[in-house]
């Protein structure tokens, strides 16, 4: 008996793993085709290259001069080359700015990837929900079609009143209309998925989305660790804080003098002279307020980091509490809807003459409304759980 239980548990875990792998594969397929992510990565790379270009030396200067003497006294000419330099330490500080910013952009790309993965997964859950609701309504529509045929035939034979026929016709129209609404909703979701899939056809993906992902609720400690260790947005802000701290040093060094070093060759009336050219630039006005602006931006990023971390934890606690509550409510409903087919039982009761047509229609609407509530709870539970477990998408 013990071996049998272990065997069944192994099969269950294997099945859950297979479902998770299917979801992971589908998510990666769609996100891999997403053009928005590629555009964002290119834009981030452009910012990094722009930062690195700021650390280049100024243009090298070449000077040419020629003077004509009067009354055949002779000509003078000179040629020189010079290179400007900022204060030497500023280049290392700028390198630190670019390095930290480059690291931040990697985390930003990772954050964009995570958000896109979550967006696609939530869309998958929307599609599963729409398909499950449509499946139920199509079953009801099939029952109503059978009853419609049966009651129309009964009316022709004088066995059924016109009122019963009209009741069935009205209910059939209402159910058919609901089915069409769900089909339209599913079509909208399919178009949204096609957009995220880079415009590629995704009908096969839709067919595979027939169940919700097998996520579980973890402990608060586990989620706290995930946020601290894996949240790429927090890591992005941390790297940007380092980058801006280096930018503050750059701004302060901008108050220090720059230098120009050059070589000159002069030909004056046939005599040749060689020499060095040294210059100093004093940034008395060009760097005003830059240090204060850089420091204010650094403080802003620091405050933003603290605010973001508080918001991350607050959202996690809220989502986890909501998921626990929804799970409890789902379990309360589960036995009613997953252990018996209420619609089939009602049809048997009607066919057996145990209930009238009016009672049947009222009971169908009652159970449909209750089942919609249950399915909405299941959908909301998985939607909340997907948001809660989003860091698992980075594995």
PDB file of C-alpha atoms in Angstrom, residues 154-257:
ATOM      1  CA  UNK A 154     -43.655  17.651 -29.343  1.00  0.00           C
ATOM      2  CA  UNK A 155     -45.563  20.798 -30.292  1.00  0.00           C
ATOM      3  CA  UNK A 156     -46.183  19.436 -33.800  1.00  0.00           C
ATOM      4  CA  UNK A 157     -47.627  16.295 -32.252  1.00  0.00           C
ATOM      5  CA  UNK A 158     -49.740  18.279 -29.799  1.00  0.00           C
ATOM      6  CA  UNK A 159     -47.839  17.030 -26.759  1.00  0.00           C
ATOM      7  CA  UNK A 160     -46.227  20.348 -25.779  1.00  0.00           C
ATOM      8  CA  UNK A 161     -47.712  23.814 -25.393  1.00  0.00           C
ATOM      9  CA  UNK A 162     -46.533  26.822 -27.389  1.00  0.00           C
ATOM     10  CA  UNK A 163     -45.492  28.475 -24.112  1.00  0.00           C
ATOM     11  CA  UNK A 164     -42.943  25.743 -23.429  1.00  0.00           C
ATOM     12  CA  UNK A 165     -41.671  26.039 -26.987  1.00  0.00           C
ATOM     13  CA  UNK A 166     -41.261  29.799 -26.560  1.00  0.00           C
ATOM     14  CA  UNK A 167     -39.414  29.305 -23.245  1.00  0.00           C
ATOM     15  CA  UNK A 168     -36.937  26.964 -24.907  1.00  0.00           C
ATOM     16  CA  UNK A 169     -36.484  29.296 -27.899  1.00  0.00           C
ATOM     17  CA  UNK A 170     -35.823  32.292 -25.646  1.00  0.00           C
ATOM     18  CA  UNK A 171     -33.364  30.349 -23.492  1.00  0.00           C
ATOM     19  CA  UNK A 172     -31.620  28.954 -26.564  1.00  0.00           C
ATOM     20  CA  UNK A 173     -31.126  32.467 -27.964  1.00  0.00           C
ATOM     21  CA  UNK A 174     -29.755  33.702 -24.630  1.00  0.00           C
ATOM     22  CA  UNK A 175     -27.311  30.805 -24.325  1.00  0.00           C
ATOM     23  CA  UNK A 176     -26.222  31.111 -27.974  1.00  0.00           C
ATOM     24  CA  UNK A 177     -25.640  34.809 -27.473  1.00  0.00           C
ATOM     25  CA  UNK A 178     -23.463  34.094 -24.421  1.00  0.00           C
ATOM     26  CA  UNK A 179     -21.462  31.556 -26.446  1.00  0.00           C
ATOM     27  CA  UNK A 180     -20.888  34.114 -29.193  1.00  0.00           C
ATOM     28  CA  UNK A 181     -19.742  36.706 -26.643  1.00  0.00           C
ATOM     29  CA  UNK A 182     -17.215  34.226 -25.250  1.00  0.00           C
ATOM     30  CA  UNK A 183     -15.997  33.356 -28.756  1.00  0.00           C
ATOM     31  CA  UNK A 184     -15.497  37.062 -29.473  1.00  0.00           C
ATOM     32  CA  UNK A 185     -13.642  37.447 -26.177  1.00  0.00           C
ATOM     33  CA  UNK A 186     -11.439  34.490 -27.033  1.00  0.00           C
ATOM     34  CA  UNK A 187     -10.757  36.009 -30.468  1.00  0.00           C
ATOM     35  CA  UNK A 188      -9.661  39.294 -28.866  1.00  0.00           C
ATOM     36  CA  UNK A 189      -7.331  37.411 -26.535  1.00  0.00           C
ATOM     37  CA  UNK A 190      -5.931  35.441 -29.463  1.00  0.00           C
ATOM     38  CA  UNK A 191      -5.165  38.678 -31.318  1.00  0.00           C
ATOM     39  CA  UNK A 192      -3.451  40.053 -28.213  1.00  0.00           C
ATOM     40  CA  UNK A 193      -1.327  36.914 -28.022  1.00  0.00           C
ATOM     41  CA  UNK A 194      -0.488  37.193 -31.714  1.00  0.00           C
ATOM     42  CA  UNK A 195       0.773  40.738 -31.114  1.00  0.00           C
ATOM     43  CA  UNK A 196       2.963  39.580 -28.225  1.00  0.00           C
ATOM     44  CA  UNK A 197       4.139  36.683 -30.415  1.00  0.00           C
ATOM     45  CA  UNK A 198       5.666  39.079 -32.931  1.00  0.00           C
ATOM     46  CA  UNK A 199       2.681  38.855 -35.284  1.00  0.00           C
ATOM     47  CA  UNK A 200       3.121  35.109 -35.773  1.00  0.00           C
ATOM     48  CA  UNK A 201       0.197  32.697 -35.798  1.00  0.00           C
ATOM     49  CA  UNK A 202      -0.530  31.287 -32.344  1.00  0.00           C
ATOM     50  CA  UNK A 203      -3.531  28.998 -32.948  1.00  0.00           C
ATOM     51  CA  UNK A 204      -1.504  25.941 -31.896  1.00  0.00           C
ATOM     52  CA  UNK A 205      -0.519  27.669 -28.672  1.00  0.00           C
ATOM     53  CA  UNK A 206      -4.179  28.447 -27.966  1.00  0.00           C
ATOM     54  CA  UNK A 207      -5.071  24.765 -28.347  1.00  0.00           C
ATOM     55  CA  UNK A 208      -2.447  23.808 -25.758  1.00  0.00           C
ATOM     56  CA  UNK A 209      -3.831  26.255 -23.196  1.00  0.00           C
ATOM     57  CA  UNK A 210      -6.502  24.027 -21.678  1.00  0.00           C
ATOM     58  CA  UNK A 211      -5.462  24.131 -18.009  1.00  0.00           C
ATOM     59  CA  UNK A 212      -4.067  26.585 -15.489  1.00  0.00           C
ATOM     60  CA  UNK A 213      -0.386  26.482 -14.471  1.00  0.00           C
ATOM     61  CA  UNK A 214       0.433  24.306 -11.452  1.00  0.00           C
ATOM     62  CA  UNK A 215       1.642  27.061  -9.117  1.00  0.00           C
ATOM     63  CA  UNK A 216       1.627  26.791  -5.327  1.00  0.00           C
ATOM     64  CA  UNK A 217       1.560  29.314  -2.489  1.00  0.00           C
ATOM     65  CA  UNK A 218       4.936  29.648  -0.763  1.00  0.00           C
ATOM     66  CA  UNK A 219       5.763  31.059   2.662  1.00  0.00           C
ATOM     67  CA  UNK A 220       6.232  34.780   3.265  1.00  0.00           C
ATOM     68  CA  UNK A 221       9.899  34.144   4.043  1.00  0.00           C
ATOM     69  CA  UNK A 222      10.368  32.525   0.646  1.00  0.00           C
ATOM     70  CA  UNK A 223       8.803  35.482  -1.149  1.00  0.00           C
ATOM     71  CA  UNK A 224      10.830  37.976   0.895  1.00  0.00           C
ATOM     72  CA  UNK A 225      14.013  36.158  -0.137  1.00  0.00           C
ATOM     73  CA  UNK A 226      12.905  36.163  -3.789  1.00  0.00           C
ATOM     74  CA  UNK A 227      12.380  39.907  -3.742  1.00  0.00           C
ATOM     75  CA  UNK A 228      15.682  40.656  -2.030  1.00  0.00           C
ATOM     76  CA  UNK A 229      17.764  38.316  -4.182  1.00  0.00           C
ATOM     77  CA  UNK A 230      15.971  38.169  -7.527  1.00  0.00           C
ATOM     78  CA  UNK A 231      14.045  41.371  -8.178  1.00  0.00           C
ATOM     79  CA  UNK A 232      15.808  42.878 -11.215  1.00  0.00           C
ATOM     80  CA  UNK A 233      14.151  46.257 -10.812  1.00  0.00           C
ATOM     81  CA  UNK A 234      15.650  46.676  -7.333  1.00  0.00           C
ATOM     82  CA  UNK A 235      19.033  45.556  -8.672  1.00  0.00           C
ATOM     83  CA  UNK A 236      18.666  48.045 -11.528  1.00  0.00           C
ATOM     84  CA  UNK A 237      18.062  50.905  -9.097  1.00  0.00           C
ATOM     85  CA  UNK A 238      20.987  49.769  -6.937  1.00  0.00           C
ATOM     86  CA  UNK A 239      23.348  49.825  -9.931  1.00  0.00           C
ATOM     87  CA  UNK A 240      21.990  53.183 -11.074  1.00  0.00           C
ATOM     88  CA  UNK A 241      22.649  54.525  -7.570  1.00  0.00           C
ATOM     89  CA  UNK A 242      26.286  53.436  -7.901  1.00  0.00           C
ATOM     90  CA  UNK A 243      26.454  54.987 -11.352  1.00  0.00           C
ATOM     91  CA  UNK A 244      25.031  58.283 -10.133  1.00  0.00           C
ATOM     92  CA  UNK A 245      27.451  58.327  -7.171  1.00  0.00           C
ATOM     93  CA  UNK A 246      30.266  58.114  -9.714  1.00  0.00           C
ATOM     94  CA  UNK A 247      28.519  60.854 -11.728  1.00  0.00           C
ATOM     95  CA  UNK A 248      28.656  63.090  -8.624  1.00  0.00           C
ATOM     96  CA  UNK A 249      32.431  62.583  -8.534  1.00  0.00           C
ATOM     97  CA  UNK A 250      32.631  63.461 -12.230  1.00  0.00           C
ATOM     98  CA  UNK A 251      30.647  66.649 -11.654  1.00  0.00           C
ATOM     99  CA  UNK A 252      32.904  67.693  -8.757  1.00  0.00           C
ATOM    100  CA  UNK A 253      36.062  67.006 -10.773  1.00  0.00           C
ATOM    101  CA  UNK A 254      34.607  69.212 -13.473  1.00  0.00           C
ATOM    102  CA  UNK A 255      35.567  72.164 -11.274  1.00  0.00           C
ATOM    103  CA  UNK A 256      39.240  71.250 -11.654  1.00  0.00           C
ATOM    104  CA  UNK A 257      41.338  72.680 -14.501  1.00  0.00           C
TER     105      UNK A 257
END
